[in-house]
mmCIF file of C-alpha atoms in Angstrom:
data_model
loop_
_atom_site.group_PDB
_atom_site.id
_atom_site.type_symbol
_atom_site.label_atom_id
_atom_site.label_comp_id
_atom_site.label_asym_id
_atom_site.label_seq_id
_atom_site.Cartn_x
_atom_site.Cartn_y
_atom_site.Cartn_z
ATOM 1 C CA ASP Y 8 -23.431 5.709 23.909
ATOM 2 C CA THR Y 9 -23.808 4.471 20.351
ATOM 3 C CA GLY Y 10 -20.162 4.521 19.400
ATOM 4 C CA VAL Y 11 -17.965 1.622 18.367
ATOM 5 C CA SER Y 12 -17.778 -1.027 21.070
ATOM 6 C CA GLN Y 13 -14.957 -3.536 21.487
ATOM 7 C CA ASN Y 14 -14.787 -6.517 23.797
ATOM 8 C CA PRO Y 15 -12.918 -7.502 25.790
ATOM 9 C CA ARG Y 16 -10.935 -4.393 26.721
ATOM 10 C CA HIS Y 17 -8.024 -6.460 27.928
ATOM 11 C CA LYS Y 18 -6.955 -10.003 27.174
ATOM 12 C CA ILE Y 19 -4.051 -11.820 28.775
ATOM 13 C CA THR Y 20 -3.224 -15.245 27.456
ATOM 14 C CA LYS Y 21 -0.410 -17.712 27.193
ATOM 15 C CA ARG Y 22 1.605 -18.107 24.036
ATOM 16 C CA GLY Y 23 0.057 -20.660 21.732
ATOM 17 C CA GLN Y 24 -3.534 -20.043 22.786
ATOM 18 C CA ASN Y 25 -6.250 -18.788 20.465
ATOM 19 C CA VAL Y 26 -8.026 -15.502 21.137
ATOM 20 C CA THR Y 27 -11.080 -13.846 19.646
ATOM 21 C CA PHE Y 28 -12.062 -10.202 19.814
ATOM 22 C CA ARG Y 29 -15.406 -8.667 19.001
ATOM 23 C CA CYS Y 30 -16.284 -5.301 17.499
ATOM 24 C CA ASP Y 31 -19.745 -3.758 17.300
ATOM 25 C CA PRO Y 32 -19.656 -0.818 14.901
ATOM 26 C CA ILE Y 33 -21.933 2.199 14.794
ATOM 27 C CA SER Y 34 -25.182 0.702 13.576
ATOM 28 C CA GLU Y 35 -25.610 2.636 10.351
ATOM 29 C CA HIS Y 36 -21.984 2.223 9.257
ATOM 30 C CA ASN Y 37 -21.350 -0.310 6.510
ATOM 31 C CA ARG Y 38 -17.552 -0.146 6.563
ATOM 32 C CA LEU Y 39 -15.531 -1.783 9.292
ATOM 33 C CA TYR Y 40 -11.769 -1.783 9.787
ATOM 34 C CA TRP Y 41 -9.312 -3.586 12.031
ATOM 35 C CA TYR Y 42 -5.992 -2.059 12.995
ATOM 36 C CA ARG Y 43 -3.131 -3.055 15.237
ATOM 37 C CA GLN Y 44 -1.219 -0.497 17.263
ATOM 38 C CA THR Y 45 1.950 -0.978 19.246
ATOM 39 C CA LEU Y 46 3.438 1.485 21.713
ATOM 40 C CA GLY Y 47 4.753 4.611 20.066
ATOM 41 C CA GLN Y 48 3.376 3.734 16.657
ATOM 42 C CA GLY Y 49 0.430 4.738 14.564
ATOM 43 C CA PRO Y 50 -2.297 2.243 13.696
ATOM 44 C CA GLU Y 51 -1.339 -0.483 11.224
ATOM 45 C CA PHE Y 52 -4.103 -1.489 8.838
ATOM 46 C CA LEU Y 53 -5.069 -5.157 9.099
ATOM 47 C CA THR Y 54 -8.296 -5.649 7.180
ATOM 48 C CA TYR Y 55 -11.427 -3.938 5.940
ATOM 49 C CA PHE Y 56 -15.048 -4.961 5.361
ATOM 50 C CA GLN Y 57 -17.787 -3.384 3.375
ATOM 51 C CA ASN Y 58 -20.947 -4.929 4.755
ATOM 52 C CA GLU Y 59 -20.113 -8.640 5.072
ATOM 53 C CA ALA Y 60 -17.484 -8.675 2.339
ATOM 54 C CA GLN Y 61 -13.836 -8.617 3.348
ATOM 55 C CA LEU Y 62 -12.404 -6.390 0.634
ATOM 56 C CA GLU Y 63 -8.810 -6.046 1.669
ATOM 57 C CA LYS Y 64 -6.377 -7.820 3.925
ATOM 58 C CA SER Y 65 -2.940 -6.530 4.791
ATOM 59 C CA ARG Y 66 0.132 -8.571 3.974
ATOM 60 C CA LEU Y 67 0.957 -8.032 7.645
ATOM 61 C CA LEU Y 68 -1.865 -10.405 8.466
ATOM 62 C CA SER Y 69 -0.469 -13.906 8.645
ATOM 63 C CA ASP Y 70 -2.633 -16.959 8.165
ATOM 64 C CA ARG Y 71 -2.986 -17.174 11.955
ATOM 65 C CA PHE Y 72 -5.271 -14.148 11.767
ATOM 66 C CA SER Y 73 -8.825 -14.307 10.499
ATOM 67 C CA ALA Y 74 -11.652 -11.813 10.587
ATOM 68 C CA GLU Y 75 -15.327 -12.191 9.878
ATOM 69 C CA ARG Y 76 -18.362 -10.004 9.641
ATOM 70 C CA PRO Y 77 -21.045 -12.584 9.018
ATOM 71 C CA LYS Y 78 -24.145 -10.423 8.780
ATOM 72 C CA GLY Y 79 -22.557 -7.117 7.998
ATOM 73 C CA SER Y 80 -22.955 -5.943 11.565
ATOM 74 C CA PHE Y 81 -20.509 -7.004 14.290
ATOM 75 C CA SER Y 82 -17.100 -8.400 13.434
ATOM 76 C CA THR Y 83 -14.709 -10.823 15.092
ATOM 77 C CA LEU Y 84 -10.943 -11.012 14.826
ATOM 78 C CA GLU Y 85 -9.370 -14.331 15.761
ATOM 79 C CA ILE Y 86 -5.695 -14.991 16.325
ATOM 80 C CA GLN Y 87 -4.650 -18.619 16.428
ATOM 81 C CA ARG Y 88 -1.517 -19.945 18.123
ATOM 82 C CA THR Y 89 -0.644 -16.567 19.561
ATOM 83 C CA GLU Y 90 2.968 -15.416 19.630
ATOM 84 C CA GLN Y 91 4.780 -12.823 21.750
ATOM 85 C CA GLY Y 92 4.830 -10.457 18.813
ATOM 86 C CA ASP Y 93 1.047 -10.399 18.732
ATOM 87 C CA SER Y 94 0.993 -8.323 21.915
ATOM 88 C CA ALA Y 95 -0.575 -5.014 20.877
ATOM 89 C CA MET Y 96 -3.706 -2.934 20.991
ATOM 90 C CA TYR Y 97 -6.245 -4.105 18.419
ATOM 91 C CA LEU Y 98 -8.465 -1.292 17.236
ATOM 92 C CA CYS Y 99 -11.728 -1.473 15.361
ATOM 93 C CA ALA Y 100 -13.202 1.425 13.427
ATOM 94 C CA SER Y 101 -16.316 1.962 11.353
ATOM 95 C CA SER Y 102 -17.411 4.527 8.833
ATOM 96 C CA ALA Y 103 -20.350 5.374 6.655
ATOM 97 C CA GLY Y 104 -20.148 4.255 3.046
ATOM 98 C CA GLY Y 105 -21.237 5.910 -0.120
ATOM 99 C CA GLY Y 106 -18.314 5.126 -2.362
ATOM 100 C CA THR Y 107 -16.138 7.947 -1.163
ATOM 101 C CA ALA Y 108 -12.972 8.081 0.848
ATOM 102 C CA ASN Y 109 -13.892 11.124 2.842
ATOM 103 C CA GLN Y 110 -16.005 9.738 5.671
ATOM 104 C CA PRO Y 111 -14.156 9.769 8.991
ATOM 105 C CA GLN Y 112 -13.529 6.482 10.713
ATOM 106 C CA HIS Y 113 -14.824 6.212 14.261
ATOM 107 C CA PHE Y 114 -12.797 4.069 16.620
ATOM 108 C CA GLY Y 115 -13.551 1.879 19.560
ATOM 109 C CA ASP Y 116 -11.337 1.907 22.645
ATOM 110 C CA GLY Y 117 -9.515 -1.202 21.511
ATOM 111 C CA THR Y 118 -8.627 -4.584 22.948
ATOM 112 C CA ARG Y 119 -5.223 -4.754 24.554
ATOM 113 C CA LEU Y 120 -3.688 -8.184 24.064
ATOM 114 C CA SER Y 121 -0.836 -9.344 26.269
ATOM 115 C CA ILE Y 122 0.893 -12.631 25.521
ATOM 116 C CA LEU Y 123 2.678 -14.228 28.465
ATOM 117 C CA ALA G 29 3.825 5.532 -2.555
ATOM 118 C CA GLN G 30 1.500 7.411 -0.269
ATOM 119 C CA SER G 31 2.916 8.560 3.041
ATOM 120 C CA VAL G 32 2.367 10.868 5.966
ATOM 121 C CA ALA G 33 5.092 12.475 8.038
ATOM 122 C CA GLN G 34 4.788 14.013 11.458
ATOM 123 C CA PRO G 35 8.258 15.476 11.902
ATOM 124 C CA GLU G 36 8.023 16.072 15.642
ATOM 125 C CA ASP G 37 7.806 13.181 18.090
ATOM 126 C CA GLN G 38 6.894 15.569 20.871
ATOM 127 C CA VAL G 39 5.632 19.124 21.187
ATOM 128 C CA ASN G 40 5.677 21.058 24.457
ATOM 129 C CA VAL G 41 3.675 24.233 24.984
ATOM 130 C CA ALA G 42 2.598 26.291 27.949
ATOM 131 C CA GLU G 43 -1.062 26.450 28.811
ATOM 132 C CA GLY G 44 -2.698 29.420 27.114
ATOM 133 C CA ASN G 45 -0.134 29.573 24.316
ATOM 134 C CA PRO G 46 -0.949 28.682 20.725
ATOM 135 C CA LEU G 47 -0.002 25.192 19.593
ATOM 136 C CA THR G 48 0.912 23.705 16.237
ATOM 137 C CA VAL G 49 1.339 20.026 15.418
ATOM 138 C CA LYS G 50 2.884 19.500 12.001
ATOM 139 C CA CYS G 51 1.904 17.073 9.261
ATOM 140 C CA THR G 52 3.085 16.696 5.680
ATOM 141 C CA TYR G 53 1.850 14.180 3.159
ATOM 142 C CA SER G 54 2.714 12.618 -0.165
ATOM 143 C CA VAL G 55 -0.061 11.230 -2.345
ATOM 144 C CA SER G 56 -0.971 10.908 -5.977
ATOM 145 C CA GLY G 57 -4.315 12.524 -6.574
ATOM 146 C CA ASN G 58 -6.359 14.740 -4.344
ATOM 147 C CA PRO G 59 -5.821 14.042 -0.663
ATOM 148 C CA TYR G 60 -8.409 13.580 2.027
ATOM 149 C CA LEU G 61 -6.735 14.597 5.278
ATOM 150 C CA PHE G 62 -7.693 13.794 8.836
ATOM 151 C CA TRP G 63 -6.545 14.537 12.361
ATOM 152 C CA TYR G 64 -7.235 12.229 15.276
ATOM 153 C CA VAL G 65 -6.392 12.446 18.976
ATOM 154 C CA GLN G 66 -5.656 9.517 21.272
ATOM 155 C CA TYR G 67 -5.748 9.594 25.058
ATOM 156 C CA PRO G 68 -4.007 6.864 27.097
ATOM 157 C CA ASN G 69 -5.620 3.436 26.747
ATOM 158 C CA ARG G 70 -8.313 4.789 24.478
ATOM 159 C CA GLY G 71 -9.104 4.576 20.798
ATOM 160 C CA LEU G 72 -8.602 7.416 18.375
ATOM 161 C CA GLN G 73 -11.081 10.280 18.330
ATOM 162 C CA PHE G 74 -11.803 12.141 15.113
ATOM 163 C CA LEU G 75 -10.967 15.855 15.306
ATOM 164 C CA LEU G 76 -11.368 17.235 11.807
ATOM 165 C CA LYS G 77 -10.984 16.542 8.104
ATOM 166 C CA TYR G 78 -10.137 18.330 4.891
ATOM 167 C CA ILE G 79 -11.878 17.145 1.760
ATOM 168 C CA THR G 80 -12.241 20.179 -0.450
ATOM 169 C CA GLY G 81 -13.112 23.841 -0.166
ATOM 170 C CA ASP G 82 -11.716 26.265 2.383
ATOM 171 C CA ASN G 83 -8.141 25.607 3.320
ATOM 172 C CA LEU G 84 -8.821 26.362 6.974
ATOM 173 C CA VAL G 85 -10.849 23.608 8.578
ATOM 174 C CA LYS G 86 -12.411 23.928 12.012
ATOM 175 C CA GLY G 87 -12.948 20.870 14.169
ATOM 176 C CA SER G 88 -13.727 19.639 17.644
ATOM 177 C CA TYR G 89 -12.471 21.130 20.925
ATOM 178 C CA GLY G 90 -11.345 24.392 19.306
ATOM 179 C CA PHE G 91 -8.838 22.761 16.972
ATOM 180 C CA GLU G 92 -8.344 23.826 13.385
ATOM 181 C CA ALA G 93 -6.042 22.804 10.576
ATOM 182 C CA GLU G 94 -4.724 24.558 7.516
ATOM 183 C CA PHE G 95 -4.383 22.729 4.218
ATOM 184 C CA ASN G 96 -1.478 23.996 2.119
ATOM 185 C CA LYS G 97 -1.332 22.319 -1.261
ATOM 186 C CA SER G 98 1.961 23.837 -2.390
ATOM 187 C CA GLN G 99 3.702 22.707 0.785
ATOM 188 C CA THR G 100 1.713 19.459 1.000
ATOM 189 C CA SER G 101 1.031 20.211 4.632
ATOM 190 C CA PHE G 102 -1.923 19.970 6.974
ATOM 191 C CA HIS G 103 -0.792 21.404 10.299
ATOM 192 C CA LEU G 104 -3.063 21.202 13.335
ATOM 193 C CA LYS G 105 -3.473 24.367 15.372
ATOM 194 C CA LYS G 106 -5.212 25.742 18.412
ATOM 195 C CA PRO G 107 -5.066 29.383 19.516
ATOM 196 C CA SER G 108 -4.885 28.662 23.250
ATOM 197 C CA ALA G 109 -3.748 25.292 24.584
ATOM 198 C CA LEU G 110 -5.293 23.567 27.576
ATOM 199 C CA VAL G 111 -3.617 21.061 29.882
ATOM 200 C CA SER G 112 -6.385 18.642 28.898
ATOM 201 C CA ASP G 113 -5.173 18.808 25.274
ATOM 202 C CA SER G 114 -2.145 16.738 26.292
ATOM 203 C CA ALA G 115 -2.430 13.562 24.229
ATOM 204 C CA LEU G 116 -1.122 11.775 21.150
ATOM 205 C CA TYR G 117 -2.117 13.310 17.815
ATOM 206 C CA PHE G 118 -2.219 11.443 14.526
ATOM 207 C CA CYS G 119 -2.457 12.780 11.005
ATOM 208 C CA ALA G 120 -3.847 10.493 8.282
ATOM 209 C CA VAL G 121 -4.481 10.685 4.546
ATOM 210 C CA SER G 122 -6.529 8.748 2.043
ATOM 211 C CA THR G 123 -7.401 9.196 -1.586
ATOM 212 C CA ALA G 124 -10.367 8.129 -3.618
ATOM 213 C CA GLY G 125 -9.993 4.681 -5.073
ATOM 214 C CA ASN G 126 -7.794 3.107 -2.421
ATOM 215 C CA ASN G 127 -10.560 1.288 -0.598
ATOM 216 C CA ARG G 128 -10.775 4.130 1.845
ATOM 217 C CA LYS G 129 -7.683 2.924 3.629
ATOM 218 C CA LEU G 130 -6.041 5.532 5.787
ATOM 219 C CA ILE G 131 -2.291 6.034 5.761
ATOM 220 C CA TRP G 132 -1.183 7.168 9.210
ATOM 221 C CA GLY G 133 1.638 9.257 10.572
ATOM 222 C CA LEU G 134 3.588 7.977 13.558
ATOM 223 C CA GLY G 135 1.968 10.430 15.915
ATOM 224 C CA THR G 136 3.067 13.479 17.893
ATOM 225 C CA SER G 137 2.870 13.582 21.655
ATOM 226 C CA LEU G 138 1.593 16.950 22.830
ATOM 227 C CA ALA G 139 2.372 18.055 26.365
ATOM 228 C CA VAL G 140 0.702 21.200 27.627
ATOM 229 C CA ASN G 141 2.337 22.482 30.782
ATOM 230 C CA PRO G 142 0.364 24.401 33.409
#
């Protein structure tokens, strides 16, 4: 399967700990997105990369959150000093580029974060 | 501001009956419209998109959607529902020039009863 891959699938950690998630996009896709989804809600946009450049970051993303895509391939999302409210599903998506808005985003199965 | 509304939290249909999941949008400029489906503990799967051209768009798994510019709607349809279609459905919109960011509806839970 050459879809979007996210690891780990589940993460349980104590409040105050740091966590890091990884996303491997579809190989030919140059755009990569992170979203957060809580139960009963649609995805909330967190941040977006085109190749290695982080082009947009949501105001929802506090300074405890950081994302990287160092070589324009895989990406990591780190949350420092986790809080109860960080418990959610973190989704990664990728899409082909080309300067248009009409390419569908393809999603991984997400990382479910539970803060104890 | 751009927005997407899915007016129904839940839709129930009997297997074999036609189904409709509603979506309306508000954007400035020409919309690019998408439908996604989400099964429990999974990511979102792309179903179909409207960019331009024919108002009736055909997608995966027998789904289709009709773009109606005057009503600013993009309802998802299927002629004959299957129990396996039971899932959460999301409508999303983007426009050119907004960094390709999708604006999402809150989702509609579809239950197809045998």
